[in-house]
Amino acid sequence: MSFFHVRHENIYLVAVTKVNANAALVFEFLYKVVGLGRSYFGRFDEEAVKNNFTLIYELLDEICDAGFPQNTEAETLKLYITTEGVKSEKALKDEGSRIAIQATGAVAWRRPDIKYRKNEAFIDVIESVNLLMSAKGTVLRADVSGSIMMRAYLSGMPECKFGLNDRVLLEKEGKIGAVGGSRKAPGAVELDDCQFHQCVKLANFEQTRTINFIPVDGEFELMKTTENINLPFRVHAVANEVSKTSVEFKVAVRSQFSNKVYAQNVVIKIPVPTNTSGAKIIVTAGRAKYVGSENCLVWKIARFQGQQEYLFSAEAELTSTTVKKAWSRPPISMDFQVLMFTASGLMVRFLKIFEKSNYPSVKWVRYMTKAGSYQIRF
């Protein structure tokens, strides 16, 4: 007998099996139950379970049949498991036809009768940059966690075809040379680790390296990626302990992206000794001040243009203490957002939408790179 459990809020969800079941599948099913609870009740906790016991029992009966997981999509289940009052025969008949399509078809995440006056599709390529750099300027860790979010407001059952500047795809199309060839790949990236939403047809991706899918109605995460990185900012910092009552800081920050692009809401936090009483600060851009509650010097730059370098210099005044303890020098941390720029170089090459009524559609693509854990030792 094997037991699997996950904790959510103040409740435990436990699955029991007598066979050697796939552990990943069991945990995914338990998290799907949590998602269903949040979709139906807003918050899935002890109170929600007590107040909706009958409905939860009905949901479990639908999503698991003889120990085998079934349809766990909230939008589909809401078509025929609802807490609303009794509906008319016509409404039930219409819903029954939709349920039959949903239950037997391959598309459990979308209804076929969705209609919009204006058909639009929005794609957001969001990358989170993680960096850990040593005091000597050596990169100890650098990676990008990418996420492609999509908001689809499309009528009917459209099929979307989506392409990135994937090195393998460009080599197949003959637009760049193969590995080891004479031509290099300008702007091509290697997609090493990809995770897709269930709506993506994985067989097509393996064959053609294009992403084919019938989108979920509304907002959803289409895929996750992990790529190599081009550092958006280079930071050089020096701290000099002049005396027992004074420490000098010099920090230079240079943006390494195009000068046509701007970073927004740049915040650099420079740690100071715990016995700091104040600081004299000079900056060439933005504003900086000593924040005692955070025990650091905070430098804020609202707009940071590409290919620019800004300087920071400060003298921290220290109070004398009876306890002699060496300053540990925590790393400098940095937060930022850069619109229309990707640290990995990932780009959307095309987005095509096909639907039997052949309606016109508007497509938008936006890029954003933000700081994850961006730290520099000094």
mmCIF file with all atom_site columns, C-alpha atoms in Angstrom, residues 58-197:
data_model
loop_
_atom_site.group_PDB
_atom_site.id
_atom_site.type_symbol
_atom_site.label_atom_id
_atom_site.label_alt_id
_atom_site.label_comp_id
_atom_site.label_asym_id
_atom_site.label_entity_id
_atom_site.label_seq_id
_atom_site.pdbx_PDB_ins_code
_atom_site.Cartn_x
_atom_site.Cartn_y
_atom_site.Cartn_z
_atom_site.occupancy
_atom_site.B_iso_or_equiv
_atom_site.pdbx_formal_charge
_atom_site.auth_seq_id
_atom_site.auth_comp_id
_atom_site.auth_asym_id
_atom_site.auth_atom_id
_atom_site.pdbx_PDB_model_num
ATOM 1   C CA . GLU A 1 58  ? -19.649 14.651 -7.097  1.00 0.00 ? 58  GLU A CA 1
ATOM 2   C CA . LEU A 1 59  ? -16.468 16.148 -8.560  1.00 0.00 ? 59  LEU A CA 1
ATOM 3   C CA . LEU A 1 60  ? -14.353 13.230 -7.343  1.00 0.00 ? 60  LEU A CA 1
ATOM 4   C CA . ASP A 1 61  ? -16.847 10.824 -8.871  1.00 0.00 ? 61  ASP A CA 1
ATOM 5   C CA . GLU A 1 62  ? -16.424 12.564 -12.257 1.00 0.00 ? 62  GLU A CA 1
ATOM 6   C CA . ILE A 1 63  ? -12.650 13.064 -12.327 1.00 0.00 ? 63  ILE A CA 1
ATOM 7   C CA . CYS A 1 64  ? -11.676 9.590  -11.117 1.00 0.00 ? 64  CYS A CA 1
ATOM 8   C CA . ASP A 1 65  ? -13.334 6.412  -12.411 1.00 0.00 ? 65  ASP A CA 1
ATOM 9   C CA . ALA A 1 66  ? -12.299 3.084  -10.859 1.00 0.00 ? 66  ALA A CA 1
ATOM 10  C CA . GLY A 1 67  ? -8.985  4.616  -9.868  1.00 0.00 ? 67  GLY A CA 1
ATOM 11  C CA . PHE A 1 68  ? -8.205  6.062  -13.299 1.00 0.00 ? 68  PHE A CA 1
ATOM 12  C CA . PRO A 1 69  ? -8.049  9.889  -13.682 1.00 0.00 ? 69  PRO A CA 1
ATOM 13  C CA . GLN A 1 70  ? -10.574 11.301 -16.152 1.00 0.00 ? 70  GLN A CA 1
ATOM 14  C CA . ASN A 1 71  ? -11.361 14.821 -17.300 1.00 0.00 ? 71  ASN A CA 1
ATOM 15  C CA . THR A 1 72  ? -10.026 17.346 -14.765 1.00 0.00 ? 72  THR A CA 1
ATOM 16  C CA . GLU A 1 73  ? -10.585 20.564 -16.730 1.00 0.00 ? 73  GLU A CA 1
ATOM 17  C CA . ALA A 1 74  ? -12.631 23.010 -14.641 1.00 0.00 ? 74  ALA A CA 1
ATOM 18  C CA . GLU A 1 75  ? -14.287 24.735 -17.608 1.00 0.00 ? 75  GLU A CA 1
ATOM 19  C CA . THR A 1 76  ? -15.583 21.421 -18.953 1.00 0.00 ? 76  THR A CA 1
ATOM 20  C CA . LEU A 1 77  ? -16.765 20.136 -15.573 1.00 0.00 ? 77  LEU A CA 1
ATOM 21  C CA . LYS A 1 78  ? -18.653 23.373 -14.923 1.00 0.00 ? 78  LYS A CA 1
ATOM 22  C CA . LEU A 1 79  ? -20.851 22.602 -17.924 1.00 0.00 ? 79  LEU A CA 1
ATOM 23  C CA . TYR A 1 80  ? -22.589 19.782 -16.087 1.00 0.00 ? 80  TYR A CA 1
ATOM 24  C CA . ILE A 1 81  ? -21.526 20.053 -12.443 1.00 0.00 ? 81  ILE A CA 1
ATOM 25  C CA . THR A 1 82  ? -22.912 23.339 -11.178 1.00 0.00 ? 82  THR A CA 1
ATOM 26  C CA . THR A 1 83  ? -24.249 24.781 -7.949  1.00 0.00 ? 83  THR A CA 1
ATOM 27  C CA . GLU A 1 84  ? -26.803 26.925 -9.799  1.00 0.00 ? 84  GLU A CA 1
ATOM 28  C CA . GLY A 1 85  ? -30.578 26.307 -9.767  1.00 0.00 ? 85  GLY A CA 1
ATOM 29  C CA . VAL A 1 86  ? -32.548 24.014 -12.057 1.00 0.00 ? 86  VAL A CA 1
ATOM 30  C CA . LYS A 1 87  ? -32.347 25.056 -15.718 1.00 0.00 ? 87  LYS A CA 1
ATOM 31  C CA . SER A 1 88  ? -34.904 24.881 -18.512 1.00 0.00 ? 88  SER A CA 1
ATOM 32  C CA . GLU A 1 89  ? -35.152 21.833 -20.784 1.00 0.00 ? 89  GLU A CA 1
ATOM 33  C CA . LYS A 1 90  ? -33.838 23.838 -23.746 1.00 0.00 ? 90  LYS A CA 1
ATOM 34  C CA . ALA A 1 91  ? -30.812 25.015 -21.791 1.00 0.00 ? 91  ALA A CA 1
ATOM 35  C CA . LEU A 1 92  ? -30.149 21.471 -20.595 1.00 0.00 ? 92  LEU A CA 1
ATOM 36  C CA . LYS A 1 93  ? -30.474 20.149 -24.158 1.00 0.00 ? 93  LYS A CA 1
ATOM 37  C CA . ASP A 1 94  ? -28.028 22.753 -25.487 1.00 0.00 ? 94  ASP A CA 1
ATOM 38  C CA . GLU A 1 95  ? -25.607 21.987 -22.691 1.00 0.00 ? 95  GLU A CA 1
ATOM 39  C CA . GLY A 1 96  ? -26.029 18.256 -23.296 1.00 0.00 ? 96  GLY A CA 1
ATOM 40  C CA . SER A 1 97  ? -24.890 18.619 -26.888 1.00 0.00 ? 97  SER A CA 1
ATOM 41  C CA . ARG A 1 98  ? -21.876 20.627 -25.772 1.00 0.00 ? 98  ARG A CA 1
ATOM 42  C CA . ILE A 1 99  ? -21.070 18.083 -23.072 1.00 0.00 ? 99  ILE A CA 1
ATOM 43  C CA . ALA A 1 100 ? -21.114 15.260 -25.634 1.00 0.00 ? 100 ALA A CA 1
ATOM 44  C CA . ILE A 1 101 ? -18.599 17.114 -27.782 1.00 0.00 ? 101 ILE A CA 1
ATOM 45  C CA . GLN A 1 102 ? -16.419 17.916 -24.783 1.00 0.00 ? 102 GLN A CA 1
ATOM 46  C CA . ALA A 1 103 ? -16.527 14.407 -23.304 1.00 0.00 ? 103 ALA A CA 1
ATOM 47  C CA . THR A 1 104 ? -15.784 12.571 -26.533 1.00 0.00 ? 104 THR A CA 1
ATOM 48  C CA . GLY A 1 105 ? -13.596 15.096 -28.360 1.00 0.00 ? 105 GLY A CA 1
ATOM 49  C CA . ALA A 1 106 ? -9.859  15.608 -28.007 1.00 0.00 ? 106 ALA A CA 1
ATOM 50  C CA . VAL A 1 107 ? -10.227 19.250 -26.883 1.00 0.00 ? 107 VAL A CA 1
ATOM 51  C CA . ALA A 1 108 ? -11.277 19.262 -23.246 1.00 0.00 ? 108 ALA A CA 1
ATOM 52  C CA . TRP A 1 109 ? -10.014 22.782 -22.509 1.00 0.00 ? 109 TRP A CA 1
ATOM 53  C CA . ARG A 1 110 ? -12.222 24.751 -24.914 1.00 0.00 ? 110 ARG A CA 1
ATOM 54  C CA . ARG A 1 111 ? -15.908 25.021 -25.809 1.00 0.00 ? 111 ARG A CA 1
ATOM 55  C CA . PRO A 1 112 ? -16.732 25.055 -29.535 1.00 0.00 ? 112 PRO A CA 1
ATOM 56  C CA . ASP A 1 113 ? -19.349 27.844 -29.414 1.00 0.00 ? 113 ASP A CA 1
ATOM 57  C CA . ILE A 1 114 ? -17.176 30.745 -28.205 1.00 0.00 ? 114 ILE A CA 1
ATOM 58  C CA . LYS A 1 115 ? -17.839 34.016 -30.045 1.00 0.00 ? 115 LYS A CA 1
ATOM 59  C CA . TYR A 1 116 ? -16.073 37.375 -29.982 1.00 0.00 ? 116 TYR A CA 1
ATOM 60  C CA . ARG A 1 117 ? -16.871 40.548 -31.868 1.00 0.00 ? 117 ARG A CA 1
ATOM 61  C CA . LYS A 1 118 ? -13.164 41.300 -32.243 1.00 0.00 ? 118 LYS A CA 1
ATOM 62  C CA . ASN A 1 119 ? -10.766 38.357 -32.531 1.00 0.00 ? 119 ASN A CA 1
ATOM 63  C CA . GLU A 1 120 ? -7.417  39.029 -30.865 1.00 0.00 ? 120 GLU A CA 1
ATOM 64  C CA . ALA A 1 121 ? -4.420  37.047 -29.651 1.00 0.00 ? 121 ALA A CA 1
ATOM 65  C CA . PHE A 1 122 ? -1.788  38.462 -27.300 1.00 0.00 ? 122 PHE A CA 1
ATOM 66  C CA . ILE A 1 123 ? 1.592   36.807 -26.659 1.00 0.00 ? 123 ILE A CA 1
ATOM 67  C CA . ASP A 1 124 ? 3.873   37.879 -23.807 1.00 0.00 ? 124 ASP A CA 1
ATOM 68  C CA . VAL A 1 125 ? 7.431   36.501 -23.794 1.00 0.00 ? 125 VAL A CA 1
ATOM 69  C CA . ILE A 1 126 ? 8.564   36.979 -20.192 1.00 0.00 ? 126 ILE A CA 1
ATOM 70  C CA . GLU A 1 127 ? 12.072  36.077 -19.064 1.00 0.00 ? 127 GLU A CA 1
ATOM 71  C CA . SER A 1 128 ? 13.436  36.041 -15.536 1.00 0.00 ? 128 SER A CA 1
ATOM 72  C CA . VAL A 1 129 ? 17.218  36.491 -15.346 1.00 0.00 ? 129 VAL A CA 1
ATOM 73  C CA . ASN A 1 130 ? 19.208  34.823 -12.562 1.00 0.00 ? 130 ASN A CA 1
ATOM 74  C CA . LEU A 1 131 ? 22.813  35.791 -11.923 1.00 0.00 ? 131 LEU A CA 1
ATOM 75  C CA . LEU A 1 132 ? 25.437  35.247 -9.246  1.00 0.00 ? 132 LEU A CA 1
ATOM 76  C CA . MET A 1 133 ? 28.766  36.962 -9.900  1.00 0.00 ? 133 MET A CA 1
ATOM 77  C CA . SER A 1 134 ? 31.908  36.758 -7.782  1.00 0.00 ? 134 SER A CA 1
ATOM 78  C CA . ALA A 1 135 ? 33.827  39.762 -6.501  1.00 0.00 ? 135 ALA A CA 1
ATOM 79  C CA . LYS A 1 136 ? 36.424  39.152 -9.264  1.00 0.00 ? 136 LYS A CA 1
ATOM 80  C CA . GLY A 1 137 ? 33.769  39.380 -11.990 1.00 0.00 ? 137 GLY A CA 1
ATOM 81  C CA . THR A 1 138 ? 33.515  35.632 -12.607 1.00 0.00 ? 138 THR A CA 1
ATOM 82  C CA . VAL A 1 139 ? 30.032  34.436 -13.445 1.00 0.00 ? 139 VAL A CA 1
ATOM 83  C CA . LEU A 1 140 ? 29.178  31.672 -10.958 1.00 0.00 ? 140 LEU A CA 1
ATOM 84  C CA . ARG A 1 141 ? 25.615  31.177 -12.142 1.00 0.00 ? 141 ARG A CA 1
ATOM 85  C CA . ALA A 1 142 ? 23.687  32.656 -15.056 1.00 0.00 ? 142 ALA A CA 1
ATOM 86  C CA . ASP A 1 143 ? 20.465  31.392 -16.595 1.00 0.00 ? 143 ASP A CA 1
ATOM 87  C CA . VAL A 1 144 ? 17.115  32.529 -17.937 1.00 0.00 ? 144 VAL A CA 1
ATOM 88  C CA . SER A 1 145 ? 13.744  31.077 -16.996 1.00 0.00 ? 145 SER A CA 1
ATOM 89  C CA . GLY A 1 146 ? 11.361  31.949 -19.808 1.00 0.00 ? 146 GLY A CA 1
ATOM 90  C CA . SER A 1 147 ? 7.598   31.836 -19.911 1.00 0.00 ? 147 SER A CA 1
ATOM 91  C CA . ILE A 1 148 ? 5.365   32.448 -22.927 1.00 0.00 ? 148 ILE A CA 1
ATOM 92  C CA . MET A 1 149 ? 1.937   33.639 -21.817 1.00 0.00 ? 149 MET A CA 1
ATOM 93  C CA . MET A 1 150 ? -0.982  33.862 -24.227 1.00 0.00 ? 150 MET A CA 1
ATOM 94  C CA . ARG A 1 151 ? -4.344  35.599 -24.038 1.00 0.00 ? 151 ARG A CA 1
ATOM 95  C CA . ALA A 1 152 ? -6.639  34.258 -26.728 1.00 0.00 ? 152 ALA A CA 1
ATOM 96  C CA . TYR A 1 153 ? -9.954  35.950 -27.479 1.00 0.00 ? 153 TYR A CA 1
ATOM 97  C CA . LEU A 1 154 ? -10.835 33.974 -30.603 1.00 0.00 ? 154 LEU A CA 1
ATOM 98  C CA . SER A 1 155 ? -14.172 32.679 -31.867 1.00 0.00 ? 155 SER A CA 1
ATOM 99  C CA . GLY A 1 156 ? -14.907 29.060 -32.698 1.00 0.00 ? 156 GLY A CA 1
ATOM 100 C CA . MET A 1 157 ? -12.220 26.376 -32.632 1.00 0.00 ? 157 MET A CA 1
ATOM 101 C CA . PRO A 1 158 ? -9.140  28.053 -34.128 1.00 0.00 ? 158 PRO A CA 1
ATOM 102 C CA . GLU A 1 159 ? -5.855  26.251 -34.680 1.00 0.00 ? 159 GLU A CA 1
ATOM 103 C CA . CYS A 1 160 ? -2.749  28.318 -34.064 1.00 0.00 ? 160 CYS A CA 1
ATOM 104 C CA . LYS A 1 161 ? 0.708   27.796 -35.518 1.00 0.00 ? 161 LYS A CA 1
ATOM 105 C CA . PHE A 1 162 ? 3.527   29.426 -33.630 1.00 0.00 ? 162 PHE A CA 1
ATOM 106 C CA . GLY A 1 163 ? 7.241   29.635 -34.478 1.00 0.00 ? 163 GLY A CA 1
ATOM 107 C CA . LEU A 1 164 ? 10.314  30.828 -32.593 1.00 0.00 ? 164 LEU A CA 1
ATOM 108 C CA . ASN A 1 165 ? 13.866  31.544 -33.712 1.00 0.00 ? 165 ASN A CA 1
ATOM 109 C CA . ASP A 1 166 ? 14.800  28.000 -32.742 1.00 0.00 ? 166 ASP A CA 1
ATOM 110 C CA . ARG A 1 167 ? 18.210  26.968 -34.071 1.00 0.00 ? 167 ARG A CA 1
ATOM 111 C CA . VAL A 1 168 ? 16.991  23.493 -35.078 1.00 0.00 ? 168 VAL A CA 1
ATOM 112 C CA . LEU A 1 169 ? 14.021  24.928 -37.011 1.00 0.00 ? 169 LEU A CA 1
ATOM 113 C CA . LEU A 1 170 ? 16.152  27.501 -38.830 1.00 0.00 ? 170 LEU A CA 1
ATOM 114 C CA . GLU A 1 171 ? 18.641  24.811 -39.798 1.00 0.00 ? 171 GLU A CA 1
ATOM 115 C CA . LYS A 1 172 ? 15.812  22.682 -41.227 1.00 0.00 ? 172 LYS A CA 1
ATOM 116 C CA . GLU A 1 173 ? 14.575  25.647 -43.264 1.00 0.00 ? 173 GLU A CA 1
ATOM 117 C CA . GLY A 1 174 ? 18.100  26.241 -44.572 1.00 0.00 ? 174 GLY A CA 1
ATOM 118 C CA . LYS A 1 175 ? 18.220  29.791 -43.210 1.00 0.00 ? 175 LYS A CA 1
ATOM 119 C CA . ILE A 1 176 ? 21.359  29.059 -41.193 1.00 0.00 ? 176 ILE A CA 1
ATOM 120 C CA . GLY A 1 177 ? 24.168  26.544 -41.571 1.00 0.00 ? 177 GLY A CA 1
ATOM 121 C CA . ALA A 1 178 ? 24.140  23.281 -39.662 1.00 0.00 ? 178 ALA A CA 1
ATOM 122 C CA . VAL A 1 179 ? 26.293  22.885 -36.590 1.00 0.00 ? 179 VAL A CA 1
ATOM 123 C CA . GLY A 1 180 ? 29.911  22.957 -37.687 1.00 0.00 ? 180 GLY A CA 1
ATOM 124 C CA . GLY A 1 181 ? 28.988  24.534 -41.030 1.00 0.00 ? 181 GLY A CA 1
ATOM 125 C CA . SER A 1 182 ? 30.390  27.692 -42.517 1.00 0.00 ? 182 SER A CA 1
ATOM 126 C CA . ARG A 1 183 ? 27.416  29.879 -41.618 1.00 0.00 ? 183 ARG A CA 1
ATOM 127 C CA . LYS A 1 184 ? 26.490  30.817 -38.088 1.00 0.00 ? 184 LYS A CA 1
ATOM 128 C CA . ALA A 1 185 ? 23.062  31.465 -36.668 1.00 0.00 ? 185 ALA A CA 1
ATOM 129 C CA . PRO A 1 186 ? 22.438  35.180 -36.227 1.00 0.00 ? 186 PRO A CA 1
ATOM 130 C CA . GLY A 1 187 ? 19.780  35.561 -33.545 1.00 0.00 ? 187 GLY A CA 1
ATOM 131 C CA . ALA A 1 188 ? 19.028  31.826 -33.252 1.00 0.00 ? 188 ALA A CA 1
ATOM 132 C CA . VAL A 1 189 ? 18.635  30.223 -29.830 1.00 0.00 ? 189 VAL A CA 1
ATOM 133 C CA . GLU A 1 190 ? 18.804  26.642 -28.621 1.00 0.00 ? 190 GLU A CA 1
ATOM 134 C CA . LEU A 1 191 ? 15.692  25.532 -26.768 1.00 0.00 ? 191 LEU A CA 1
ATOM 135 C CA . ASP A 1 192 ? 17.186  22.995 -24.374 1.00 0.00 ? 192 ASP A CA 1
ATOM 136 C CA . ASP A 1 193 ? 14.377  22.511 -21.875 1.00 0.00 ? 193 ASP A CA 1
ATOM 137 C CA . CYS A 1 194 ? 10.750  23.122 -22.879 1.00 0.00 ? 194 CYS A CA 1
ATOM 138 C CA . GLN A 1 195 ? 7.522   22.450 -21.010 1.00 0.00 ? 195 GLN A CA 1
ATOM 139 C CA . PHE A 1 196 ? 4.247   22.883 -22.909 1.00 0.00 ? 196 PHE A CA 1
ATOM 140 C CA . HIS A 1 197 ? 0.616   23.355 -22.015 1.00 0.00 ? 197 HIS A CA 1
#
